[in-house]
Coordinates of C-alpha atoms in Angstrom, one line a residue:
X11 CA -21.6 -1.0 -34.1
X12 CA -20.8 -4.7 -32.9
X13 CA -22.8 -5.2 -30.0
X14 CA -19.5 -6.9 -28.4
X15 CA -17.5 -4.0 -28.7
X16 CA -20.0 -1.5 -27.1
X17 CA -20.7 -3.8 -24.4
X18 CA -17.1 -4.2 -23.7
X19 CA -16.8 -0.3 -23.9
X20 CA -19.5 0.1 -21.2
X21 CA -18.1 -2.8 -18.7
X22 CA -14.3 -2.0 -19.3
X23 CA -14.0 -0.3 -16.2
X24 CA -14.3 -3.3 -14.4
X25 CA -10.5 -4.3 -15.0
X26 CA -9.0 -1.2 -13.1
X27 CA -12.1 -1.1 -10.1
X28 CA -11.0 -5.0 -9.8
X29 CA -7.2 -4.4 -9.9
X30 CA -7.9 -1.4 -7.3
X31 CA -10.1 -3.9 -5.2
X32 CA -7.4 -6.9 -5.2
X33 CA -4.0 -4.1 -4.4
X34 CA -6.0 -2.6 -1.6
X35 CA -6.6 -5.6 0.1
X36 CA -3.8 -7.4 -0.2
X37 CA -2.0 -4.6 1.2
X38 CA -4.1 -4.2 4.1
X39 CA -4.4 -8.2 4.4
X40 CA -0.5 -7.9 4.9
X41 CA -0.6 -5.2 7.4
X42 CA 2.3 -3.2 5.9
X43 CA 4.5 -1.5 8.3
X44 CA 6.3 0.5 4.8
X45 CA 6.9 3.8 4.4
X46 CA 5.6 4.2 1.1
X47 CA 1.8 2.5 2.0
X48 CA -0.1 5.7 2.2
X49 CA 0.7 7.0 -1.0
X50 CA 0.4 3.7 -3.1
X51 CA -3.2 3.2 -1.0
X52 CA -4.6 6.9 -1.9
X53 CA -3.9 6.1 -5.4
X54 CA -5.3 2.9 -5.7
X55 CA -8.0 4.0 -4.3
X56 CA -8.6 7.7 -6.4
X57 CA -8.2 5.4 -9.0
X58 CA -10.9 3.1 -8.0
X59 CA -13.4 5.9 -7.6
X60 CA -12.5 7.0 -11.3
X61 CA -13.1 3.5 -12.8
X62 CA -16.1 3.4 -10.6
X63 CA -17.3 6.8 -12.2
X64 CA -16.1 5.9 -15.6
X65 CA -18.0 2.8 -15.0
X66 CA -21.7 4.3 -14.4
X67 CA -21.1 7.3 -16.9
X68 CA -20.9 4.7 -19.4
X69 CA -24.1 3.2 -18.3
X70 CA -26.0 6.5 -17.6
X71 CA -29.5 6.3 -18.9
X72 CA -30.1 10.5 -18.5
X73 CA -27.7 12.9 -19.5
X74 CA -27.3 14.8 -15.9
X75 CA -26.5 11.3 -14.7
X76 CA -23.2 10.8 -17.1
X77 CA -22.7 14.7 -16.1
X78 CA -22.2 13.8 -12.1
X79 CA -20.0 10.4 -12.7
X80 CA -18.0 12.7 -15.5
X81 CA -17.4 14.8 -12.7
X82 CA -16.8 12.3 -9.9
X83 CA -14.0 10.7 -13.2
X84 CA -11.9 14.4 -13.0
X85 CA -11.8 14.8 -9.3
X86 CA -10.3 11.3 -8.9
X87 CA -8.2 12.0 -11.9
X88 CA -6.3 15.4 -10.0
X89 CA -6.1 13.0 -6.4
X90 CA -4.2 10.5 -8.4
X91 CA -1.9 12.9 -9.7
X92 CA -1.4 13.9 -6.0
X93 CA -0.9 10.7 -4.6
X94 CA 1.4 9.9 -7.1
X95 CA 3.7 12.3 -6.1
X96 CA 3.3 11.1 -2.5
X97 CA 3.9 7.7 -3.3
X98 CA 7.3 8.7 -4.7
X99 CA 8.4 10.9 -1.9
X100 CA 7.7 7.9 0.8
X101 CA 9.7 5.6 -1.5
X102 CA 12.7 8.2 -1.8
X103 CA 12.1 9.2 1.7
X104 CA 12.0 12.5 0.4
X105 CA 11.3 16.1 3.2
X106 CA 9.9 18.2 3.5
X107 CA 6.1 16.7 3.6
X108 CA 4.5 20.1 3.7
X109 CA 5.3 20.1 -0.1
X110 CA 3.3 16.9 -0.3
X111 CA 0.6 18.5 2.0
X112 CA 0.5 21.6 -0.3
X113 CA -0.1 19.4 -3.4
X114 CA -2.8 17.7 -1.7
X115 CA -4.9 20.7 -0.9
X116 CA -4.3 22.3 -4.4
X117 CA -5.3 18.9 -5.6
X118 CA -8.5 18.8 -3.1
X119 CA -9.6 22.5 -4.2
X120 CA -9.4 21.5 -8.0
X121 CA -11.3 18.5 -6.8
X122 CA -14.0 20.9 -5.2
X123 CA -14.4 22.9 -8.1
X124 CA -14.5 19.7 -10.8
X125 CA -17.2 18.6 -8.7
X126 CA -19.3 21.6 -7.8
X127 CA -19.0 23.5 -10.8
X128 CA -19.1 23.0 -14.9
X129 CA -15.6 24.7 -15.1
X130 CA -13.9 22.0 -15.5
X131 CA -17.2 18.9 -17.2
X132 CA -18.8 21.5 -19.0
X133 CA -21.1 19.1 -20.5
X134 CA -21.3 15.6 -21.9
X135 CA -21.2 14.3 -25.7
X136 CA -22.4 11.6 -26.9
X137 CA -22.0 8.8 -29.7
X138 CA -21.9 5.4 -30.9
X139 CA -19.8 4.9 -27.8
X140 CA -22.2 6.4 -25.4
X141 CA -21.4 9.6 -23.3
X142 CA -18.2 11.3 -22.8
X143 CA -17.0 14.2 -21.1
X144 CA -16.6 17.4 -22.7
X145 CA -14.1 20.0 -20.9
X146 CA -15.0 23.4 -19.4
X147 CA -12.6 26.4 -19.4
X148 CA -10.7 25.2 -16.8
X149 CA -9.3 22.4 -18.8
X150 CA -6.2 23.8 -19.8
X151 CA -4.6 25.0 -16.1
X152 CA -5.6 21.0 -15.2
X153 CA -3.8 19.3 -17.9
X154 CA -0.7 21.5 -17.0
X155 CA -1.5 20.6 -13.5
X156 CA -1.9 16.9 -14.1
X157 CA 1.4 16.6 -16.7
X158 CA 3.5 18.4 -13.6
X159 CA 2.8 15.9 -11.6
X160 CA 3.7 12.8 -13.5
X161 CA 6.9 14.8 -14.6
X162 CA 7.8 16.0 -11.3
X163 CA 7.6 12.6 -9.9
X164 CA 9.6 10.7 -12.5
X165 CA 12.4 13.2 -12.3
X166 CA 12.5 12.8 -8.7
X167 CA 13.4 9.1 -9.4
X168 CA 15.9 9.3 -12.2
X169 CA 17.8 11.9 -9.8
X170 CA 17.8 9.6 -6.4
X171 CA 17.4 6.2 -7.9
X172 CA 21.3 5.6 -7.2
X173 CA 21.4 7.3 -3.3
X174 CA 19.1 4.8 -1.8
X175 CA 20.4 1.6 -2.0
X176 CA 19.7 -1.5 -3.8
X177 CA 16.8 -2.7 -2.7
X178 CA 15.2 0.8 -3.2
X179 CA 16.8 1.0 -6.6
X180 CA 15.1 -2.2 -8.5
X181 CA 11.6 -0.9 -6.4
X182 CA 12.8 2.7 -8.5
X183 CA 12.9 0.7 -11.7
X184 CA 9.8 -0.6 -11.5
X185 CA 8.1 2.5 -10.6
X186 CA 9.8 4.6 -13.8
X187 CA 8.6 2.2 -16.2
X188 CA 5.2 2.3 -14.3
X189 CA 5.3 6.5 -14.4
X190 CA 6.3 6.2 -18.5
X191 CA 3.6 4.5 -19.2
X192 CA 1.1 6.4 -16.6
X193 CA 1.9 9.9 -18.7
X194 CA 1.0 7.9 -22.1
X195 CA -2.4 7.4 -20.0
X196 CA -2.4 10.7 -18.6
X197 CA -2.1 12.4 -22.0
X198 CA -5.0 9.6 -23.0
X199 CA -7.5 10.7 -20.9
X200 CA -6.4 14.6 -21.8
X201 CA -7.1 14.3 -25.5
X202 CA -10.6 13.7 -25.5
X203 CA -11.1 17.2 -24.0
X204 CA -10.0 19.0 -26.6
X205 CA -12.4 16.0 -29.7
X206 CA -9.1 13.6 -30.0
X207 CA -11.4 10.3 -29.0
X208 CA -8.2 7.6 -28.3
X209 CA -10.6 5.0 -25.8
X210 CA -9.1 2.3 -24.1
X211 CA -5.5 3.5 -23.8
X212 CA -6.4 5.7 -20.7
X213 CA -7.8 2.4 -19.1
X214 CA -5.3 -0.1 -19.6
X215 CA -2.2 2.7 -19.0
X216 CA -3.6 2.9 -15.2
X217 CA -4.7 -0.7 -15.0
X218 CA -1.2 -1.6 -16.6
X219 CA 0.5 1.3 -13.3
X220 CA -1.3 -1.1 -10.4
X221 CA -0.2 -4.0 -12.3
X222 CA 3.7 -3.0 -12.4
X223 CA 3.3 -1.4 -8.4
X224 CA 1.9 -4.4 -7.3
X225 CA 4.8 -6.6 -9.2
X226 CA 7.2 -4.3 -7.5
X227 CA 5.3 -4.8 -4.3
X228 CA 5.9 -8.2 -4.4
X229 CA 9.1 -9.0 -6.4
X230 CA 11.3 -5.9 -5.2
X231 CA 9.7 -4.5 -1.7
X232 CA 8.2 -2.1 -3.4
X233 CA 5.6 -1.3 -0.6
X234 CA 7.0 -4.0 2.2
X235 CA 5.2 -6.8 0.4
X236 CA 7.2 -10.4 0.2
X237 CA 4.6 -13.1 0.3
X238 CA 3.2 -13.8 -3.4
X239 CA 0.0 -13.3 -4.0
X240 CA -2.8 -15.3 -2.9
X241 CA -5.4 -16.7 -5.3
X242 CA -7.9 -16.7 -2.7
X243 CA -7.2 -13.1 -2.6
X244 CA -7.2 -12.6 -6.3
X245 CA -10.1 -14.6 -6.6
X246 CA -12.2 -12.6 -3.4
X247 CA -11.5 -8.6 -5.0
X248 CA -12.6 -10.2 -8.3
X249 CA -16.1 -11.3 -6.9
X250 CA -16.7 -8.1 -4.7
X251 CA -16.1 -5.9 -7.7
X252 CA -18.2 -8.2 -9.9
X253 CA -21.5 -8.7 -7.1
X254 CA -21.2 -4.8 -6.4
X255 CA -21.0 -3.6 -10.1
X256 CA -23.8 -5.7 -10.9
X257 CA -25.6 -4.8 -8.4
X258 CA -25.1 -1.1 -9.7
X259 CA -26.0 -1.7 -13.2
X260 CA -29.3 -3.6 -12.4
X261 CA -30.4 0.5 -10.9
X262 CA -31.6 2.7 -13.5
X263 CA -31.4 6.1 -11.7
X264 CA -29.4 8.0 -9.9
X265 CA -30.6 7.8 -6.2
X266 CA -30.7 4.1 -6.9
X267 CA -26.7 4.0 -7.5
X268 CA -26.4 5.8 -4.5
X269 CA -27.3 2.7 -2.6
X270 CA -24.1 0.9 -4.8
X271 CA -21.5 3.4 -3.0
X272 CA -23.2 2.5 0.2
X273 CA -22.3 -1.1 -0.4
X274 CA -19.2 -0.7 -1.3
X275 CA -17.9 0.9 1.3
X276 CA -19.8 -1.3 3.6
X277 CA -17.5 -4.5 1.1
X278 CA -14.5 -2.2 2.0
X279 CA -14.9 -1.4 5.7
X280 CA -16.5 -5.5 6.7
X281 CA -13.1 -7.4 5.1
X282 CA -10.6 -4.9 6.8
X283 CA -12.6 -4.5 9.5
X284 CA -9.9 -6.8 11.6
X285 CA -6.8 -4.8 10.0
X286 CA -8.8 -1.6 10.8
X287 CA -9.2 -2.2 14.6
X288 CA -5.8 -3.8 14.4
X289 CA -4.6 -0.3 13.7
X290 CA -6.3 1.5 16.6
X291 CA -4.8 -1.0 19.2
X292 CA -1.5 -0.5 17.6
X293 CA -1.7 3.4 18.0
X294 CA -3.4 3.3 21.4
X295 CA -0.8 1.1 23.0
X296 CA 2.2 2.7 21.1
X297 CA 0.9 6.1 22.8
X298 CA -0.1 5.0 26.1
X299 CA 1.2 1.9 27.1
X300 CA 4.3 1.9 25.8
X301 CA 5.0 5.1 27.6
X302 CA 2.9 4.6 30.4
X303 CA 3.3 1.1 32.0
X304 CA 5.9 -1.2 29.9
X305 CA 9.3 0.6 30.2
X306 CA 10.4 -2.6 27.8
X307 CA 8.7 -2.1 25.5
X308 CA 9.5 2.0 25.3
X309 CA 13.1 0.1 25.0
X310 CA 11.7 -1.5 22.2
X311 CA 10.4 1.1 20.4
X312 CA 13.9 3.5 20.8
X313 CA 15.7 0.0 19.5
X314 CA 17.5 2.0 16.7
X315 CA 19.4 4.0 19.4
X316 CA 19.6 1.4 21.9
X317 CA 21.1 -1.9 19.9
X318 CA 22.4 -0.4 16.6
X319 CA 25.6 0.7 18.7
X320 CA 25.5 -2.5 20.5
X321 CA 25.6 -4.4 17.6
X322 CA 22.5 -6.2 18.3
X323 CA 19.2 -7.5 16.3
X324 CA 15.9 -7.5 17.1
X325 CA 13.6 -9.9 15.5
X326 CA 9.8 -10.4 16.2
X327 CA 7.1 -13.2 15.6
X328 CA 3.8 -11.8 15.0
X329 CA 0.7 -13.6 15.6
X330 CA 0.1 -13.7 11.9
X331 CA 3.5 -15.7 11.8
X332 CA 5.4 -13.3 10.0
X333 CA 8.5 -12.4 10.9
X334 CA 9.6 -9.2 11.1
X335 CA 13.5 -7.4 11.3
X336 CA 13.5 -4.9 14.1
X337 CA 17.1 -3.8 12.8
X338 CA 19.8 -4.4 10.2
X339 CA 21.9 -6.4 12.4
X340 CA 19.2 -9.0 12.6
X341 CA 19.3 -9.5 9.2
X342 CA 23.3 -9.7 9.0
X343 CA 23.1 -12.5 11.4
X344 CA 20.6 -14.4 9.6
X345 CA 22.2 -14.2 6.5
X346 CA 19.9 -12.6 4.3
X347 CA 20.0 -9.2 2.1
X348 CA 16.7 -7.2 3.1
X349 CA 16.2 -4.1 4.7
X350 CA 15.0 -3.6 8.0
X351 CA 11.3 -3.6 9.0
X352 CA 10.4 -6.1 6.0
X353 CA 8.2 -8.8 6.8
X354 CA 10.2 -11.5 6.1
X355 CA 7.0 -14.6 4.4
X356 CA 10.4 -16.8 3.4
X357 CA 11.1 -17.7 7.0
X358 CA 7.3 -17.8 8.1
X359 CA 6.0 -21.7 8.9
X360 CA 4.8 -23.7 11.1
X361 CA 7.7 -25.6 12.2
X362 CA 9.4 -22.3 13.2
X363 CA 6.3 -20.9 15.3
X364 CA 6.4 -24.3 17.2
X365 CA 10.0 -24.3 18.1
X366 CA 9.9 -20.1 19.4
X367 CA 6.7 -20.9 21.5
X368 CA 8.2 -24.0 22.8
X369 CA 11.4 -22.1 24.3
X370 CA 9.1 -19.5 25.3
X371 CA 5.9 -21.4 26.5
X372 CA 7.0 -22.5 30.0
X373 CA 9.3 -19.5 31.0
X374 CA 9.7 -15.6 31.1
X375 CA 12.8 -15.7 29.1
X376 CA 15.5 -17.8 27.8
X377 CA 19.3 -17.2 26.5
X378 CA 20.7 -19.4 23.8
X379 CA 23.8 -19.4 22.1
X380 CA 23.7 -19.2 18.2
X381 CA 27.6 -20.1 17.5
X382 CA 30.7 -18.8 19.3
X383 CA 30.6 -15.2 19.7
X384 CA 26.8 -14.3 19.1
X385 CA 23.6 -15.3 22.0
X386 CA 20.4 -14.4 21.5
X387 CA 17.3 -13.7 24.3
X388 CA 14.1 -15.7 23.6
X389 CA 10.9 -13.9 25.5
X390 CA 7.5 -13.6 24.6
X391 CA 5.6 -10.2 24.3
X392 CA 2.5 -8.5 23.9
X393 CA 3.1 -5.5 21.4
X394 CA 0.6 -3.2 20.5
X395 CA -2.2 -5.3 19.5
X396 CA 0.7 -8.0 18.7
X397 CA 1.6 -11.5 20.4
X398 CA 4.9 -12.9 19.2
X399 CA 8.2 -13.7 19.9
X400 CA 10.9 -10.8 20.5
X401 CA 14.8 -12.9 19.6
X402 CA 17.6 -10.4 20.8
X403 CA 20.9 -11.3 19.2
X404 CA 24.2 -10.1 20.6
X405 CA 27.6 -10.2 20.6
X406 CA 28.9 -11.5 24.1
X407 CA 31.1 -8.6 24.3
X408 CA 28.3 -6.2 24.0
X409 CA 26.5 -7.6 26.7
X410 CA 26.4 -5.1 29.1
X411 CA 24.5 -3.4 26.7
X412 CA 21.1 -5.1 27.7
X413 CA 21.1 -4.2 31.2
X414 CA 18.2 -2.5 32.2
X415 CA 16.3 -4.1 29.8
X416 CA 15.7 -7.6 31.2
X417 CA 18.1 -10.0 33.2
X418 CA 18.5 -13.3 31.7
X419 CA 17.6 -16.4 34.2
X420 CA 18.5 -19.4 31.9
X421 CA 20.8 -20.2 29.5
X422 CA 20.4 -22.9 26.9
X423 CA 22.6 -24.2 23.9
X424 CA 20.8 -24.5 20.6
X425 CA 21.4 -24.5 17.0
X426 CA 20.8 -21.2 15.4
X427 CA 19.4 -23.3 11.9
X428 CA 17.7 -25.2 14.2
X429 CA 15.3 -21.9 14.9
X430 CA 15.8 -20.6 11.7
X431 CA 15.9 -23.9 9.5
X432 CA 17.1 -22.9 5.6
X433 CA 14.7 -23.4 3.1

């Protein structure tokens, strides 16, 4: 065999472990506030571990070594299914989640028993390709398991792709095509178990699924994301799944590779460390200061019930200078067609950070007046973790609908473009 080809065979895995590397952090590098994170991030990251294990089965050197990364290959394999299915309820905003929680621990039980047992990798073959996988009684209750998943999901978004608005319907789009050609994968990596060899289309189907979510991510808030991508960022998941795969491959045993999932979830945990930590002082002040000792900001967070029949938006500056829609009506009177609690990259710069803080630098609060019938409140907070800029917009009728909340001391005439200057 060409020594090209089989050395492409056994490093192949590399393109879905470095497409699972670059999703993962850009979605925690953009610190996604979405709905449907949780699910896309479980995937991306089953999927990881099954291109990892994919990845070191190819380049076992003892059989029970291809045996245990065959293994660690299924039980990602069922938790992608899983997540899957999650990832599609959070988009459709679909209840009950015990349904969700049910799958997950039918998933993690047939992940126990992949792993633990030879029902499922009875052994492993072996040709001019190197090892494979052969499949153990238990194959054919997972391959029904694993097509009811995929099926299930895409006919949960052919029926609701209509009820959920626009937005939500290009994001469904994406995700169909994404699910057609995830079952051609799914019935890829199925085939072999019964002697049907069909290698790489398993591989590139899932590579080619992160590759359409993350498009949707970033063209149709699939998952929150608006920025494009960052080459920096593209450039960083490449090099951390390249140093840690080499340094995997350089190991010639199995307690040796050991050491490689050490580092790797030592990579993982270092660059999100921020974003990690970031979370817990999110959580700890949404539960205990918010309710505790800032009645504002409980305000704040019951702003759907207290501005929606006001009329008002809510907009807020974060300290990574994105800017964030509290409400709908926030983005009515800026002019744009998003949904609310998007980050908004299009209106993030520098000029517009400057000309917040220096409204808000030198005083508790301000009022301005956008145009003729709408102010807004200028203040800055401290919110969970968060320093920015909270901008309440109101109608001057509804006025009376902020007291309680604050009591404005200054009022100030500005240009609404001249916050908010148009690209």
């Amino acid at each position: 065999m060409n020594s090209s080809l089989l050395t492409f065979h056994k490093l192949s895995p590399l393109i879905p472990l470095t497409a699972s590397f670059w999703l993962i952090y850009i979605i925690q590098s953009h610190k996604l506030e979405s709905k449907a994170r949780n699910g896309v991030l479980i995937y991306v990251g089953s999927m990881g571990c099954w291109a990892f294990g994919s990845l070191l089965m190819r380049n076992s050197d003892q059989m029970a070594e291809a045996i245990l990364w065959a293994k660690v290959m299924w039980a990602a394999g069922i938790i992608m299914t899983a997540a899957m299915l999650h990832f599609v309820h959070e988009l459709l905003e679909l209840r009950p989640k015990k349904l969700v929680y049910g799958f997950y621990g039918i998933s993690a039980l047939m992940a126990a028993t992949a792993l633990t047992t030879r029902e499922l990798v009875a052994s492993i073959g072996e040709n001019a390709w190197g090892y494979y996988g052969k499949a153990g009684p238990l194959r054919y209750p997972v391959m029904v398991f694993y097509l009811f998943f995929i099926s299930y999901s895409f006919i949960l978004l052919l029926k609701y792709r209509y009820s959920k608005g626009r937005v939500v319907y290009h994001a469904v789009n994406v995700t169909l095509i994404a699910l057609m050609i995830e079952l051609v994968g799914a019935i890829a990596d199925l085939l072999p178990t019964v002697g049907i060899r069909c290698y790489p289309a398993g591989m590139f189907t899932h590579t080619a699924f992160v590759m359409l979510i993350a498009y949707g991510a970033f063209k149709h808030q699939l998952i929150g994301v608006l920025s494009r991508p960052q080459p920096r960022l593209v450039l960083a998941s490449v090099t951390y799944s390249l140093i840690a795969s080499g340094i995997a491959l350089t190991f010639t045993n199995t307690p040796s590779r050991y050491v490689f999932v050490f580092l790797l979830v030592f990579l993982f945990v270092a660059f999100n460390a921020y974003h990690f930590f970031d979370d817990i002082a999110y959580v700890t002040a949404k539960y205990f200061r918010f309710r505790q000792q800032a009645p504002l900001y409980r305000k704040m967070d019951d702003a759907s019930l207290l501005f929606d029949d006001a009329e008002v938006g809510i907009l807020a500056l974060n300290r990574r200078n994105e800017v964030l829609f509290a409400n709908r009506r926030a983005a009515q009177l800026v002019g744009r067609d998003v949904i609310e609690g998007r980050s908004l990259s299009f209106l993030t710069n520098d000029i517009l950070r400057e000309k917040l803080m220096k409204y808000t630098q030198h005083r508790r609060e301000t009022v301005i007046t956008v145009d003729g019938n709408t102010s807004a409140d200028i203040m800055p907070i401290e919110l969970g973790g968060y320093v920015g800029t909270l901008i309440c917009f109101y109608p001057k009728s509804k006025r009376h609908a902020l007291e309680g909340l604050k009591k404005p001391s200054r009022l100030r005439s500005l240009s609404f473009w001249d916050i908010f200057p148009d690209k």
